[in-house]
XYZ file of C-alpha atoms in Angstrom:
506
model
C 22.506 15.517 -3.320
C 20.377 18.337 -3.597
C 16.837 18.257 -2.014
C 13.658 17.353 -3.365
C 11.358 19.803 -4.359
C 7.951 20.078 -3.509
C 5.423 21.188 -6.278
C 1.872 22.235 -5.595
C -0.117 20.083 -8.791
C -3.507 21.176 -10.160
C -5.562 17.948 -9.566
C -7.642 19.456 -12.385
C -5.010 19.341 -14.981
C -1.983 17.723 -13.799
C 0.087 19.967 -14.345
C 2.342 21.515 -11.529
C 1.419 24.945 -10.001
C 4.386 26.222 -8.291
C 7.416 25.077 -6.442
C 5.783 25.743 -2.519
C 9.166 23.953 -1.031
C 11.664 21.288 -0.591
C 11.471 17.856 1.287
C 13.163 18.080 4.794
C 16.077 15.908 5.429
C 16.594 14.061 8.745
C 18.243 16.988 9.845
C 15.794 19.194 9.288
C 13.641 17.307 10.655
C 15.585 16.549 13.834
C 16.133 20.632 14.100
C 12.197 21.199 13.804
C 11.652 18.597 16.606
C 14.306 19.856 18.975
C 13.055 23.232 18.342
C 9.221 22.420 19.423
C 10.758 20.264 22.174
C 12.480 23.269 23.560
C 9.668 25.468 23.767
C 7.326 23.366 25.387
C 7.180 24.699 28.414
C 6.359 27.940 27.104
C 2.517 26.627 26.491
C 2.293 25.523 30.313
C -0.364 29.058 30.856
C -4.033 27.368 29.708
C -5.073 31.445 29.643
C -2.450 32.270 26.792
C -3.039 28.911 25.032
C -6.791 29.522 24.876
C -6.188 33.015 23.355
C -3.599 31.637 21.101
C -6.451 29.177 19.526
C -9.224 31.999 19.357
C -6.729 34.220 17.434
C -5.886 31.120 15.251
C -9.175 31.368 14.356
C -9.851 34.880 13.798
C -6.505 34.873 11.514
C -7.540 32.127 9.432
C -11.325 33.254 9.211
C -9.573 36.660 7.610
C -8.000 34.697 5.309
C -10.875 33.276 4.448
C -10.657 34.480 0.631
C -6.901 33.835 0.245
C -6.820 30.332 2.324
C -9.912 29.161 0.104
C -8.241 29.908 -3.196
C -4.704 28.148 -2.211
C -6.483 25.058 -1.090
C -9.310 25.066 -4.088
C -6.079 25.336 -7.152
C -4.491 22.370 -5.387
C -7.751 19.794 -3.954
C -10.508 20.678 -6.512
C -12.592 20.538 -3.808
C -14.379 23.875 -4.613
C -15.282 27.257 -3.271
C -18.581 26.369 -1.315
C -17.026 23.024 -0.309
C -13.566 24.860 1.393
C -15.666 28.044 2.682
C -17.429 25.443 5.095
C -14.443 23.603 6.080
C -12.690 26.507 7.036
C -15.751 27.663 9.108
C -15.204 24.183 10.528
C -12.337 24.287 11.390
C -12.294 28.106 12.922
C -14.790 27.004 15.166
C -12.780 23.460 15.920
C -9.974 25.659 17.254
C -12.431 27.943 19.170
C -14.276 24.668 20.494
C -10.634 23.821 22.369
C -10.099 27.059 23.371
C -12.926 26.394 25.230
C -12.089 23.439 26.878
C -8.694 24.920 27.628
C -10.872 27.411 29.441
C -12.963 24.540 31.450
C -10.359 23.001 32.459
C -12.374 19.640 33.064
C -9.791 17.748 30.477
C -7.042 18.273 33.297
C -9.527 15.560 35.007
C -8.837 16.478 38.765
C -8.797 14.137 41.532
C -8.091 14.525 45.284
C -8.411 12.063 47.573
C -7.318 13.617 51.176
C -5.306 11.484 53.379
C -7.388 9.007 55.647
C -6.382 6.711 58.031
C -9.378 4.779 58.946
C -9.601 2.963 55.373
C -8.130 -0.173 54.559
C -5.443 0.018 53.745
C -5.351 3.873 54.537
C -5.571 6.053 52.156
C -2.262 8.716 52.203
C -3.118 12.306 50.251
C -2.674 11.880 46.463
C -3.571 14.226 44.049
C -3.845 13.516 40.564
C -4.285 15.530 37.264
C -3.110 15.325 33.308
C -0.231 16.802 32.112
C 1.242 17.303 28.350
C 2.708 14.540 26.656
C 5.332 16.755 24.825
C 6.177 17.030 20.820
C 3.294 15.495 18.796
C 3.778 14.702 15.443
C 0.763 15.291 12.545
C -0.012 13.276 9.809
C -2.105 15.702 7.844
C -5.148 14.182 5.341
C -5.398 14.551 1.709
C -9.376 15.093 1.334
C -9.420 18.215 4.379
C -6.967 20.185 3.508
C -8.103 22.426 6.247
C -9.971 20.352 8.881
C -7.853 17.701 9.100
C -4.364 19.039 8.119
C -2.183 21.912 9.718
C -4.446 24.079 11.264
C -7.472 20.855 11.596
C -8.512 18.897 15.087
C -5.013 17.087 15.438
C -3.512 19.713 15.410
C -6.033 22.215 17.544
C -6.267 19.269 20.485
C -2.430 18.938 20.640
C -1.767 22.474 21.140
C -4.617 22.642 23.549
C -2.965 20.156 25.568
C -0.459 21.760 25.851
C 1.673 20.125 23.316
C 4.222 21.457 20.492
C 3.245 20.347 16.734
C 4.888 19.440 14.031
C 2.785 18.791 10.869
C 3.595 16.124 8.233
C 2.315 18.618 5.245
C 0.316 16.239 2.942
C 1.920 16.530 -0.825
C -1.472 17.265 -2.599
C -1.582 20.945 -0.963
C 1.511 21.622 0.232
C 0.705 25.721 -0.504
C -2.233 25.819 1.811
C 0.027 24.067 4.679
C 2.326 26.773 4.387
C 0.059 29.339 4.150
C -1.827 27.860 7.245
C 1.590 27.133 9.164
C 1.750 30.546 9.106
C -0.867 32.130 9.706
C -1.169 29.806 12.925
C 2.416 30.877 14.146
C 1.185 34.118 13.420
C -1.493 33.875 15.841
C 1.220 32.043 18.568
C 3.866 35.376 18.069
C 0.530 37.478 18.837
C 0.206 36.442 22.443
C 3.790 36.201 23.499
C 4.502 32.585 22.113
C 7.264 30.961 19.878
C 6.362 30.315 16.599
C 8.099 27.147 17.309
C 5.086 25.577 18.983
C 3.823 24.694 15.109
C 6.213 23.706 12.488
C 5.671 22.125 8.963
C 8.037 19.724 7.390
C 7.477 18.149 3.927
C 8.274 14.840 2.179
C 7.689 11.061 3.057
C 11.133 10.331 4.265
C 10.526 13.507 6.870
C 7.363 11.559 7.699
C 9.333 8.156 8.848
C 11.841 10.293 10.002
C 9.525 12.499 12.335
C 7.620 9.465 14.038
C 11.259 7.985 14.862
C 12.568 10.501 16.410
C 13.096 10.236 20.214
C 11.753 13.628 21.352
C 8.181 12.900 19.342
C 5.872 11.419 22.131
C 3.090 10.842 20.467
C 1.133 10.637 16.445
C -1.953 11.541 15.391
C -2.100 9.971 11.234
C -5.504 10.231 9.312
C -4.884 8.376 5.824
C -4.641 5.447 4.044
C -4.238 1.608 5.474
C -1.006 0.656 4.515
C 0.842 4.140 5.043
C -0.969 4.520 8.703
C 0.015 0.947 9.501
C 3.925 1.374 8.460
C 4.301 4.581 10.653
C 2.047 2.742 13.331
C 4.481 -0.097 13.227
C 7.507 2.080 13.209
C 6.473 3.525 16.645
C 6.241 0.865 18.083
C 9.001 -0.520 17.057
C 10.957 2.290 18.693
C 12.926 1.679 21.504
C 10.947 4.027 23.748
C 7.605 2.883 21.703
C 4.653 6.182 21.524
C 1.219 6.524 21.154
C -0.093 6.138 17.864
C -3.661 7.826 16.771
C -4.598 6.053 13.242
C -7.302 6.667 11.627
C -6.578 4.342 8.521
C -9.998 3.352 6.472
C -13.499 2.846 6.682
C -16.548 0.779 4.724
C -19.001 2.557 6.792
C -21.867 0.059 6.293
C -25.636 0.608 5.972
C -28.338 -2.048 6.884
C -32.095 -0.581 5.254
C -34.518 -2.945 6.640
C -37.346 -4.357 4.362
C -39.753 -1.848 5.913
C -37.672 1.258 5.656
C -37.500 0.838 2.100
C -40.932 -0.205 1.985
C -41.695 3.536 3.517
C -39.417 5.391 1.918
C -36.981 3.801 -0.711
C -37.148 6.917 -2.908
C -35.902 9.024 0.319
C -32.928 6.522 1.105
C -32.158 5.896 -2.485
C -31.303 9.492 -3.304
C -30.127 10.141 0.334
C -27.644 7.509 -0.336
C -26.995 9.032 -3.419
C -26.117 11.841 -2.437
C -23.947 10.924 0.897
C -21.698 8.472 -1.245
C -20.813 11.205 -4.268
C -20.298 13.894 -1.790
C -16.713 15.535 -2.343
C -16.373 12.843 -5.436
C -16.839 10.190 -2.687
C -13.620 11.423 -1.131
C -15.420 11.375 2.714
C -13.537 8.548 5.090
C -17.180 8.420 6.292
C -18.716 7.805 2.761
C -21.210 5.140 3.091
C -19.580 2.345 0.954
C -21.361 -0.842 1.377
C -25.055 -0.944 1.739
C -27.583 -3.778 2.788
C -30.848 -3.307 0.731
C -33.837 -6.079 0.452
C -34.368 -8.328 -2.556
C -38.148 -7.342 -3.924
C -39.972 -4.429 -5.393
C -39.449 -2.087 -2.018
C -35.594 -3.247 -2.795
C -35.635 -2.558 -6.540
C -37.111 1.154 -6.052
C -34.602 2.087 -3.603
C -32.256 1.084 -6.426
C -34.242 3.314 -9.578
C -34.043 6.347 -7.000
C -30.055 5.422 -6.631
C -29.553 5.183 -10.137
C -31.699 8.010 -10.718
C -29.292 10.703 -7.855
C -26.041 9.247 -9.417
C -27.118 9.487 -13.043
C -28.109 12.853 -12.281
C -24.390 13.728 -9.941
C -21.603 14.921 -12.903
C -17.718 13.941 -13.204
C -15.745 14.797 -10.735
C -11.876 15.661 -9.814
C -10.607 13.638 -6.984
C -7.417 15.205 -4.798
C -4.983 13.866 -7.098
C -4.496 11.625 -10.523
C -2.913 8.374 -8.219
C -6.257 8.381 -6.333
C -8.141 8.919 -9.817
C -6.205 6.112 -11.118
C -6.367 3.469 -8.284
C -10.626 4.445 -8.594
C -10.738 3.620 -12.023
C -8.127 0.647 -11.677
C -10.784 -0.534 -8.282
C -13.962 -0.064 -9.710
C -13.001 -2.110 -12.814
C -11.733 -4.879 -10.766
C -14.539 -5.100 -8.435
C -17.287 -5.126 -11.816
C -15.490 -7.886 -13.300
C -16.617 -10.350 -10.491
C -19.424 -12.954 -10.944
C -22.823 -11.664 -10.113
C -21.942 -8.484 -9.729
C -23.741 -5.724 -11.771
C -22.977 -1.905 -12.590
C -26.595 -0.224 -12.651
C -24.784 2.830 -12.592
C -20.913 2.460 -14.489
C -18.516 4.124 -12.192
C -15.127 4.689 -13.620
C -13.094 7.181 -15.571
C -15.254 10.440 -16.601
C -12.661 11.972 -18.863
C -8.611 12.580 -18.863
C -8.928 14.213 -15.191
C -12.081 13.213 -14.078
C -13.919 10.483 -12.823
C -17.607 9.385 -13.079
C -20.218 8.350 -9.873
C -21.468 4.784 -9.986
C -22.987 1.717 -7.778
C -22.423 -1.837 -8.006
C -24.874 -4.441 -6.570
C -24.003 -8.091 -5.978
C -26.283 -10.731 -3.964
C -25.438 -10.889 -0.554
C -25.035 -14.702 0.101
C -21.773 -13.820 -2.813
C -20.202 -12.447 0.526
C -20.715 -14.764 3.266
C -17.536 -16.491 3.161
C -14.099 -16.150 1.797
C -13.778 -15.274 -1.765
C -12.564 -13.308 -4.684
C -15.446 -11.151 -3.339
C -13.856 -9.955 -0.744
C -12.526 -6.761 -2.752
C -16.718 -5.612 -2.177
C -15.546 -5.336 1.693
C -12.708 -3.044 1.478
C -13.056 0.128 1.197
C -12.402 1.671 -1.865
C -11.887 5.508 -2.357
C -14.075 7.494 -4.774
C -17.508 7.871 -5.376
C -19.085 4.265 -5.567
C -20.975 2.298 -3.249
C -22.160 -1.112 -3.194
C -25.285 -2.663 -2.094
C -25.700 -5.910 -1.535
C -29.227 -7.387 -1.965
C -30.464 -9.833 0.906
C -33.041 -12.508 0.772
C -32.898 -12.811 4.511
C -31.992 -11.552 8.246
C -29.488 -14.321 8.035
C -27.236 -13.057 5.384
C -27.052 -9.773 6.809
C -26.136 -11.183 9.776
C -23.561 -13.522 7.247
C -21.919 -10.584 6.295
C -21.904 -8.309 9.164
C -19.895 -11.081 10.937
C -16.633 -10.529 8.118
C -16.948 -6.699 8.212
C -13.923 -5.640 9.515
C -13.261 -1.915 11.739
C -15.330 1.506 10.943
C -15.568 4.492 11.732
C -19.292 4.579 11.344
C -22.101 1.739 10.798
C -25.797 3.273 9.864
C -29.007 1.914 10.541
C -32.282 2.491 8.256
C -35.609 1.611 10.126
C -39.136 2.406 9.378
C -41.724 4.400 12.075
C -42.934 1.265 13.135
C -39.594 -0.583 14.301
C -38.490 2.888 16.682
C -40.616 0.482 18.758
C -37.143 -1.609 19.612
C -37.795 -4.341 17.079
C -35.370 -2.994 15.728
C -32.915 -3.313 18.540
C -31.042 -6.631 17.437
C -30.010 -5.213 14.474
C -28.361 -2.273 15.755
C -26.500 -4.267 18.146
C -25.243 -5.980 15.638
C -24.066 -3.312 14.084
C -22.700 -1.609 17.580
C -19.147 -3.677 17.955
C -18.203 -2.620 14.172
C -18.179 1.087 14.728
C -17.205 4.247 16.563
C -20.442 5.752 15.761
C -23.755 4.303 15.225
C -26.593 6.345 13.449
C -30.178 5.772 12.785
C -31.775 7.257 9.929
C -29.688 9.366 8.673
C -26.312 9.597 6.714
C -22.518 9.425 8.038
C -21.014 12.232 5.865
C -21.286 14.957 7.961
C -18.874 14.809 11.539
C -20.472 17.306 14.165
C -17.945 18.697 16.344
C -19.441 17.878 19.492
C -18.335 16.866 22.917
C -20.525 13.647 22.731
C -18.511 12.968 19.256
C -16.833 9.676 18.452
C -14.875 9.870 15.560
C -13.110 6.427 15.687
C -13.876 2.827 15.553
C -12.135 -0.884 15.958
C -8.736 -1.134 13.364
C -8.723 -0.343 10.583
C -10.989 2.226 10.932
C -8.385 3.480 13.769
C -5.526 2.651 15.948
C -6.751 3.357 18.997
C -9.862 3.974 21.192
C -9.531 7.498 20.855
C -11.746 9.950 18.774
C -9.957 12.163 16.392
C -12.986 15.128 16.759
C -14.559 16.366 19.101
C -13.922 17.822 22.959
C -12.483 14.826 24.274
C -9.791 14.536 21.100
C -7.506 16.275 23.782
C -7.308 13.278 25.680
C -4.768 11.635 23.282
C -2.237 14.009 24.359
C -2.126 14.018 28.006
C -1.164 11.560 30.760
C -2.208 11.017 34.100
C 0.597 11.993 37.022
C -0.862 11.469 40.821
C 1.560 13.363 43.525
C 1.490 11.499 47.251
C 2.036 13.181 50.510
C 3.024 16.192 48.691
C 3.666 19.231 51.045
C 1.218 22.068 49.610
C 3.784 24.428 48.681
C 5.422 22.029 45.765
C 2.111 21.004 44.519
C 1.064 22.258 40.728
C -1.434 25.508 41.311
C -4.246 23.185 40.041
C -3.778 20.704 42.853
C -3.509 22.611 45.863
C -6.363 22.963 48.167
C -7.412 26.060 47.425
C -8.849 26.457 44.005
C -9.075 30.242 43.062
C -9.940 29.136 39.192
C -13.119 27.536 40.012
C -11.778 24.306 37.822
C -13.535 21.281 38.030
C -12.720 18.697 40.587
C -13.480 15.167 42.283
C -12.185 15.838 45.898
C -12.788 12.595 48.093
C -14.489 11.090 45.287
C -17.398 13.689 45.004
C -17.847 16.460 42.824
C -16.294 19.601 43.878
């Protein structure tokens, strides 16, 4: 049977672009992990891999022109939109490099021998070594910043680790253009190109988190697809780690008195965070607690006002576009729930910006309107109206996993009467924000991209400095003469890397 092929589609049209390649088989698949396995070793120099992700960047940022118009003819995303998230992700690779450079991720510990403690201690030296292959489960709505050449990717091979990309299907042109660019950069300093390979098609993707020399996943996607190939390895018979990041509601609590101080702020702020990238953001604030009452109904004109105002959009592909319009319908149907804004199909392609409201005593238990509290993908939002602290509380209490929860207070409450609500909001989220909107993900080393399942599979973060931590585990040596000690752990320390010796700071 001859292979699948694998068309890059013009989200804007339908209509296929270009055959770009064809769907791997298993053993293809088993060749492009054997092949990363058996240059792993080749990555072990943190000086070379840190140069490796610098000229990663400097390839891709000269590509700027040619990487932006692959990824805008398949996404729809736009020019402005792409130019930033290749910026993005430039620096994201020259962030690691950096950390490479540190060295404080190898997390150093040596604890010299001592007999007087009980029990004694014996020398043991510990630091964090490579996992091996790592498998990438590239996104749909970053087709740079969160595909082949985004933060999976950039923290893998700064641990040291091989990669081997799951290209998502919606741009499979710009994943071969940025596979290749990036083993560009790795033949540039020495390296196989082998370190970062891209296989296509969703049998390669079962087949490529199954496969016994893959030690570890990093997925960012959809619930059902992150939760098959999260199942699947663990149901291997070595089971790996599995780094999910799978859906997010990403609720906002305005409090009577923020929107009594500023509901036309909030109302078009909201606006504009929940339409951004045709509501396409896994961050996109998509439930939202606003008071009954005038304050309440103002925040709503200055809503309906930014989303009126915000034209059709194209989403990624015409299954999302369909499942928005087939979700939004669904969810408008329900009793007591109201469109003031229509959201829904804007045109053959195209879909339209909306908001639904519904009381928020509606949600407090289980019901039919339990479709309001999952997440659904597109740009809608929708706000539930509250009589009382108690239903918010109600409803916070079914609110399963995100990735962010957000917090609107007036001047007065930064007093800390506002504290009970944000620690109610704490346990539901990786990231907790005041004032402010969840669409935008610094790449920072205090970062937390992550949150409780669904929102993710694990404790990790997914961006940001300490991403790199998913790929490494902990080895101590004991009573290890000096000489067969890893450079790193030996008493002298010539590269000035960071280090607890005896439990102080070295």
């Amino acid at each position: 049977m001859a292979a699948a092929p694998v068309w890059s589609v013009d989200p804007r049209t339908g209509n296929p672009r270009e055959q770009v390649a064809v769907e791997a088989t298993a053993e293809e698949v088993d060749r492009a992990v054997r092949a990363a396995h058996a240059v792993r070793g080749t990555l072990a120099d943190r000086t070379v891999r840190a140069a490796f992700l610098c000229t990663a960047a400097d390839l891709l940022t000269e590509a700027q022109e040619h990487v932006v118009e692959a990824a805008d003819a398949e996404t729809a995303l736009g020019p402005a939109r792409l130019t930033g998230e290749l910026a993005r992700t430039a620096a994201q690779l020259r962030a690691f490099a950096e950390v490479v450079d540190e060295g404080a991720f190898l997390d150093i510990h040596i604890d010299h021998e001592d007999g007087s403690r009980t029990p004694p201690w014996p020398d043991l030296r510990r630091y964090k070594i490579p996992l091996g292959v790592v498998a990438v489960y590239a996104a749909s709505n970053f087709p740079l910043a969160f595909s082949v050449p985004g933060g999976d990717t950039a923290s893998a091979l700064a641990a040291g680790c091989p990669v081997v990309v799951k290209a998502h299907p919606d741009h499979p042109a710009t994943s071969e253009l940025c596979a290749s660019i990036l083993r560009r950069a790795a033949a540039r300093h020495g390296l196989p190109e082998d370190v970062l390979t891209v296989v296509h098609g969703f049998d390669a993707g079962v087949e490529l988190v199954r496969h016994p020399l893959v030690s570890a996943a990093g997925f960012t996607g959809s619930i059902r697809g992150g939760r098959a190939l999260f199942d699947a390895a663990a149901a291997r018979p070595a089971p790996i780690p599995f780094h999910g990041e799978l859906g997010s509601l990403n609720p906002v609590v305005v409090t009577e008195a923020a929107a009594a101080e500023r509901a036309e702020q909030i109302g078009a702020g909201l606006g504009g965070s929940m339409t951004l990238g045709v509501g396409q953001f896994c961050t996109k604030p998509g439930f939202v607690f606003a008071p009954s009452g005038a304050a309440g109904d103002q925040l709503l004109k200055s809503l309906t006002e930014t989303v009126s105002g915000t034209g059709a959009g194209v989403m990624l592909d015409h299954r999302m576009r369909d499942a928005f319009v087939h979700g939004v319908a669904e969810r408008a149907a329900l009793p007591d729930v109201e469109a003031p804004v229509t959201p829904g199909a804007g045109g053959e392609h195209t879909v339209s910006p909306g908001f639904l409201t519904v009381p928020a005593r509606r949600l407090a238990q289980d019901g039919p309107h339990d479709a309001l509290l999952e997440e659904c993908f597109g740009p809608v939002t929708v706000v539930a109206r509250y009589d009382s602290a108690d239903e918010i509380t109600a409803v916070l209490s079914r609110l399963p996993g995100n990735l962010t929860a957000t917090l609107h207070i007036a001047t007065e409450e930064a007093d800390g009467s506002a504290a009970g609500l944000l620690a109610e909001l704490t346990p539901l989220a990786g990231r907790v924000l005041v004032n402010g909107w969840p669409t935008g993900v610094a790449v920072a080393p205090a970062q937390h991209h992550g949150g409780p399942y669904p929102a993710t599979t694990s404790t990790s973060t997914s961006v940001g400095a300490t991403a790199i931590e998913r790929w490494l585990r902990p080895v101590s040596y004991q009573s290890t003469p000096e000489a067969l000690l890893p450079p790193e752990l030996r008493e002298a320390n010539p590269q000035g890397l960071p280090r607890r010796v005896d439990g102080r700071s070295a």
